[in-house]
Short mmCIF file of C-alpha atoms in Angstrom, two decimals:
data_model
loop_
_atom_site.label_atom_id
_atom_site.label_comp_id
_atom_site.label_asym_id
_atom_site.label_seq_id
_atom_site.Cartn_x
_atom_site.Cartn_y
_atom_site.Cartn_z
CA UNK A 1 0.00 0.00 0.00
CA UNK A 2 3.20 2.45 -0.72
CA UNK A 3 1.65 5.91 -1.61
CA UNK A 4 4.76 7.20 -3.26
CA UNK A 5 7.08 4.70 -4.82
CA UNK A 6 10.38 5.14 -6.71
CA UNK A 7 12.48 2.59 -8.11
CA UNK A 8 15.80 1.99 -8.23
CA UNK A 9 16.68 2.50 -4.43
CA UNK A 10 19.75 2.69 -5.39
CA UNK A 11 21.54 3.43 -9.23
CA UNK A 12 25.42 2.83 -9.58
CA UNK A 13 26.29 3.73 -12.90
CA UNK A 14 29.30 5.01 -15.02
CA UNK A 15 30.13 8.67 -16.27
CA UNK A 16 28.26 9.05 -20.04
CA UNK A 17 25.80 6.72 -19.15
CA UNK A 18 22.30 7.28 -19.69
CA UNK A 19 19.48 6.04 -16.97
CA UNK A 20 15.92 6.65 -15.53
CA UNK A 21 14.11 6.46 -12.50
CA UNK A 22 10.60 5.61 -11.99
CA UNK A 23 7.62 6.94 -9.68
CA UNK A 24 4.45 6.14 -9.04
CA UNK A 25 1.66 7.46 -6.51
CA UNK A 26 -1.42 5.59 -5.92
CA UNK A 27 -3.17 8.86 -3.68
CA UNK A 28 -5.29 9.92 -6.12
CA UNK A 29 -3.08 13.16 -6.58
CA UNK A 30 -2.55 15.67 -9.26
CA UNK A 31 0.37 17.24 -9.07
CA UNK A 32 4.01 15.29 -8.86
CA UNK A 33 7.12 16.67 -8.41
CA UNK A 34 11.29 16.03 -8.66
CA UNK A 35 13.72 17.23 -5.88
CA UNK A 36 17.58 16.51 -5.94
CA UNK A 37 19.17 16.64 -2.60
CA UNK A 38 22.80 17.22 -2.13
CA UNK A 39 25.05 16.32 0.22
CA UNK A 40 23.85 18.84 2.77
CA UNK A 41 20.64 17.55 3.12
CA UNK A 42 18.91 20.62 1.17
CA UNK A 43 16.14 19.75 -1.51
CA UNK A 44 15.25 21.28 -4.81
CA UNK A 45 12.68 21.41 -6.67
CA UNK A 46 13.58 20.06 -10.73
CA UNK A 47 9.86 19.68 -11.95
CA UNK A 48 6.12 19.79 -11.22
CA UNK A 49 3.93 18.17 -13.38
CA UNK A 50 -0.03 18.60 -12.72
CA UNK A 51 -2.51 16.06 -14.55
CA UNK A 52 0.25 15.55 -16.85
CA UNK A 53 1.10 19.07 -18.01
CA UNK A 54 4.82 20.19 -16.93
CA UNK A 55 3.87 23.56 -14.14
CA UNK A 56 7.26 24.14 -13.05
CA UNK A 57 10.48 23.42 -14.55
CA UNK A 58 13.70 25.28 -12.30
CA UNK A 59 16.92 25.67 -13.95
CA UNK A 60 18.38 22.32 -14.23
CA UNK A 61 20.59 20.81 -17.53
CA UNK A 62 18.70 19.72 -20.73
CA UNK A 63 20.66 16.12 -19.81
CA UNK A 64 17.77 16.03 -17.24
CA UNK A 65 13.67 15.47 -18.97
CA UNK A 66 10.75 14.26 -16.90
CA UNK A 67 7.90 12.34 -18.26
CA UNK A 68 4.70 12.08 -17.25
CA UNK A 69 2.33 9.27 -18.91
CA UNK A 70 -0.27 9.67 -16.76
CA UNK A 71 -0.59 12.03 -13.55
CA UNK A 72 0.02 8.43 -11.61
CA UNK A 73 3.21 8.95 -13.25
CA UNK A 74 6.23 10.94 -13.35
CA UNK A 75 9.82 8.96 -14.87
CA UNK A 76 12.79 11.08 -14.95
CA UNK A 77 14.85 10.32 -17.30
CA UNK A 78 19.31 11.48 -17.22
CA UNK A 79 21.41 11.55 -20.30
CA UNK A 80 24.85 11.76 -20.64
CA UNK A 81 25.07 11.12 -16.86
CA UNK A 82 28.01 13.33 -15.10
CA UNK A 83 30.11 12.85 -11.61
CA UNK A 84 27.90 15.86 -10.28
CA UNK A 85 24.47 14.42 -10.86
CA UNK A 86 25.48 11.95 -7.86
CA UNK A 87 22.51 12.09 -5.26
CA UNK A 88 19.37 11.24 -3.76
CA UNK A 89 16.57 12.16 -5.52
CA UNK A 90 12.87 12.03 -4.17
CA UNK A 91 9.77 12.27 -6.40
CA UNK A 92 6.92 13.67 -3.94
CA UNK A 93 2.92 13.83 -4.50
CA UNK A 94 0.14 16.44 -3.54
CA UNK A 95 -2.98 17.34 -3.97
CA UNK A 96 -2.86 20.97 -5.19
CA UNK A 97 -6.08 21.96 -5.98
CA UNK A 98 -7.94 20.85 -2.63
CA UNK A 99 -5.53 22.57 -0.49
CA UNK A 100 -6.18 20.16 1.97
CA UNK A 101 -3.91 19.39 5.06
CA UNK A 102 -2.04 16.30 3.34
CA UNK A 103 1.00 18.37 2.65
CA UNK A 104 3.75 16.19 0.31
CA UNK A 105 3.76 12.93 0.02
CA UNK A 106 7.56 12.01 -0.50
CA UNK A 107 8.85 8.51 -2.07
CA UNK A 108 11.79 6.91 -0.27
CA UNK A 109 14.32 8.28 -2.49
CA UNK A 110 16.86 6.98 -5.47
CA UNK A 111 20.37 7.11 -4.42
CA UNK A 112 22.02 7.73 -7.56
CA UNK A 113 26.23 7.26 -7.54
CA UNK A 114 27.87 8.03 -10.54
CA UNK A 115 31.63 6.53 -11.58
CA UNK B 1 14.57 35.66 -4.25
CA UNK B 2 12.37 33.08 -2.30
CA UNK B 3 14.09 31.66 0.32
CA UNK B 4 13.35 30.24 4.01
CA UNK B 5 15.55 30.76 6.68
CA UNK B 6 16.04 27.68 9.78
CA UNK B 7 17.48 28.24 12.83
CA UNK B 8 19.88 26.87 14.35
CA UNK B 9 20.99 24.34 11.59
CA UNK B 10 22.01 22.28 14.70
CA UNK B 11 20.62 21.49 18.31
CA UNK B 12 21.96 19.08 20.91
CA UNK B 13 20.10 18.54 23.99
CA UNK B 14 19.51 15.67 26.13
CA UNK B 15 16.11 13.79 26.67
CA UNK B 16 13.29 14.85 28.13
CA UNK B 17 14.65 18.96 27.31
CA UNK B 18 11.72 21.00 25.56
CA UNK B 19 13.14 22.43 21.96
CA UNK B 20 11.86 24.90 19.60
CA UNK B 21 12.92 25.00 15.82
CA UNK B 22 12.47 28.11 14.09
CA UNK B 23 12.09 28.92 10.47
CA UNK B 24 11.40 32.39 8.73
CA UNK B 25 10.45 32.75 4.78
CA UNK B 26 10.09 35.15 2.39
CA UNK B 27 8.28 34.25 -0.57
CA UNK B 28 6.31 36.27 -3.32
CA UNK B 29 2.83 34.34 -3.28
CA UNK B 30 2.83 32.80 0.04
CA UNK B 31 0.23 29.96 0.33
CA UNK B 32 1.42 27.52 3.50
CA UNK B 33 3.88 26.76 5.61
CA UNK B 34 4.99 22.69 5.81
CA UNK B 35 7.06 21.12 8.63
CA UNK B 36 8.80 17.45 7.72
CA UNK B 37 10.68 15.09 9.61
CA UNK B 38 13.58 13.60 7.81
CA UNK B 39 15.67 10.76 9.41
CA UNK B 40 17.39 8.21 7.30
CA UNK B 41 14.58 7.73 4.49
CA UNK B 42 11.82 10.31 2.97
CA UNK B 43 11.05 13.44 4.61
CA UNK B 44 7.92 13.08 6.98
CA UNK B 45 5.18 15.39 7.40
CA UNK B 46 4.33 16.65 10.00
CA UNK B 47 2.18 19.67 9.50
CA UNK B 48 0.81 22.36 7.19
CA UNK B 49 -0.13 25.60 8.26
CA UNK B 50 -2.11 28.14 6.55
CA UNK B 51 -3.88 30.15 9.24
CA UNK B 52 -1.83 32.87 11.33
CA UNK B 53 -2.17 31.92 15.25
CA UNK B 54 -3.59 28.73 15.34
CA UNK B 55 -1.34 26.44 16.83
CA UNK B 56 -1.80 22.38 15.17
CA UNK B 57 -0.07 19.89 17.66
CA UNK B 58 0.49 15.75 17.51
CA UNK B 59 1.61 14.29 20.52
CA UNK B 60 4.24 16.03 21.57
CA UNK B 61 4.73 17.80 18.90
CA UNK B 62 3.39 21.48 17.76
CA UNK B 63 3.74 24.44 15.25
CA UNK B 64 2.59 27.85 14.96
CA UNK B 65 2.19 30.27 11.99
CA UNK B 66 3.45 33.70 12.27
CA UNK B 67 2.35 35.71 9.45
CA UNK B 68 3.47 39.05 10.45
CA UNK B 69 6.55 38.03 11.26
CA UNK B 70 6.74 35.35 8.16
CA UNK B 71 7.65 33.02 10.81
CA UNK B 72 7.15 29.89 12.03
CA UNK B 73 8.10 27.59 15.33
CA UNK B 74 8.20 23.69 15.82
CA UNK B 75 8.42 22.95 19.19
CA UNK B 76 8.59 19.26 20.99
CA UNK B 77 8.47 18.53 24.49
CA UNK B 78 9.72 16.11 26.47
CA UNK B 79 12.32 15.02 23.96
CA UNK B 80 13.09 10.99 23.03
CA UNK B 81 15.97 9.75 21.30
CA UNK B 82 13.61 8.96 18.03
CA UNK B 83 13.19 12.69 17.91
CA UNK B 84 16.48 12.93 16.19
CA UNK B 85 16.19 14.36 12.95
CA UNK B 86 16.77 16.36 10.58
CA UNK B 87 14.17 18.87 10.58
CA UNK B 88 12.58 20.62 7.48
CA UNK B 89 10.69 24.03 6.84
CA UNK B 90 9.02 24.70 3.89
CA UNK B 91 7.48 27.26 2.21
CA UNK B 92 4.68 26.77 -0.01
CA UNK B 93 3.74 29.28 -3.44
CA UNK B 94 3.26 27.89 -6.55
CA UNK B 95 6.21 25.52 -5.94
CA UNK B 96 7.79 24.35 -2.34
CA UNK B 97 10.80 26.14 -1.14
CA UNK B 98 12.68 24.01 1.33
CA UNK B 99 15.21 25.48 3.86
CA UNK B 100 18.30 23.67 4.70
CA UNK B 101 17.04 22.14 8.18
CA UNK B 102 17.83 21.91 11.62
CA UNK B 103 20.07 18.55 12.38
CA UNK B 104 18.67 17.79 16.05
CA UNK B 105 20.11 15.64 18.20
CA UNK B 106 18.71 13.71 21.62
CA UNK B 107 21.16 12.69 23.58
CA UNK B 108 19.93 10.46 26.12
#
């Protein structure tokens, strides 16, 4: 009954390599989101996507696209992969347009390590 | 520039101490306020808060809204060892800003 899900865990891969990684909410909500955490613990926001339709988009490289096949959906997919793109990243849930008190619904994270 | 503010980034008291987190913002469309929990996995949450001066609480656990100030306060009494955590604020417009957390420690 996970409400957020992301798979890998964990993604060990090469420099130059390309990859994705996958999330899913079963919630019922509408808008999904990426967020790259560094080292120090500190999240950003890389995309929003709500019912499918891509709402925010912060400055992040090109090598970076999310996909969205359905608003139960939201892939994100990393070309050309780099030394710097090393860390966890969280794909999160909410319900924007009730405003209720649910908050974000965060996945358990991809630890992403690349060689 | 958005941004939200914690303070301190780190707190070490021993169990059973009371501790409050603070966390100022400054966004252009302000909408909420969030509070999460973060330990070794996903950030938790904890609360949202969209009303000035209504304090929510769970368990020992409970957060205010400032707006005035653009502030907020998590405070938890009687601290436990599985209160350590790392501690996040976020603001909430048309996207979430998050700030860098408080790392709080429970020493027992």
């Amino acid at each position: 009954d996970t409400a957020v899900s992301q798979t890998p865990k964990y993604l060990v891969t090469q420099m130059g390599n390309d990859k994705s990684i996958k999330c899913e909410q079963n919630l019922g909500h509408d808008t999904m989101y990426w967020y790259k955490q560094d080292s120090k613990k500190f999240l950003k926001i890389m995309f929003s996507y709500n019912n499918k339709e891509l709402i925010i988009n912060e400055t992040v490289p090109n090598r970076f696209s999310p996909k969205s096949p359905d608003k139960a959906h939201l892939n994100l997919h990393i070309n050309s992969l780099e030394l710097g793109d090393s860390a966890v990243y969280f794909c999160a849930s909410s319900q924007v347009s009730l405003g209720a008190d649910y908050g974000y619904t965060f996945g358990s994270g991809t630890r992403l390590t690349v060689v | 520039e958005d941004k939200v503010v914690q303070s301190p980034l780190s707190l070490v008291v021993h169990e059973g101490d009371t501790v409050t987190l603070n966390c100022s913002y400054e966004v252009t469309n302000f909408r909420s306020l969030l509070w999460y929990k973060q330990e070794k996995k996903a950030p938790t949450f904890l609360f949202m808060l969209t009303s000035s001066g209504i304090e929510k609480k769970s368990g020992r656990l409970s957060s205010i809204l400032d707006k005035k100030e653009l502030s907020s306060i998590l405070n938890i009494t009687a601290t436990q060892t599985g209160d350590s955590a790392i501690y996040l604020c976020a603001a909430l417009d048309d996207k979430i800003i998050f700030g860098k957390g408080t790392r709080l420690h429970i020493l027992p």
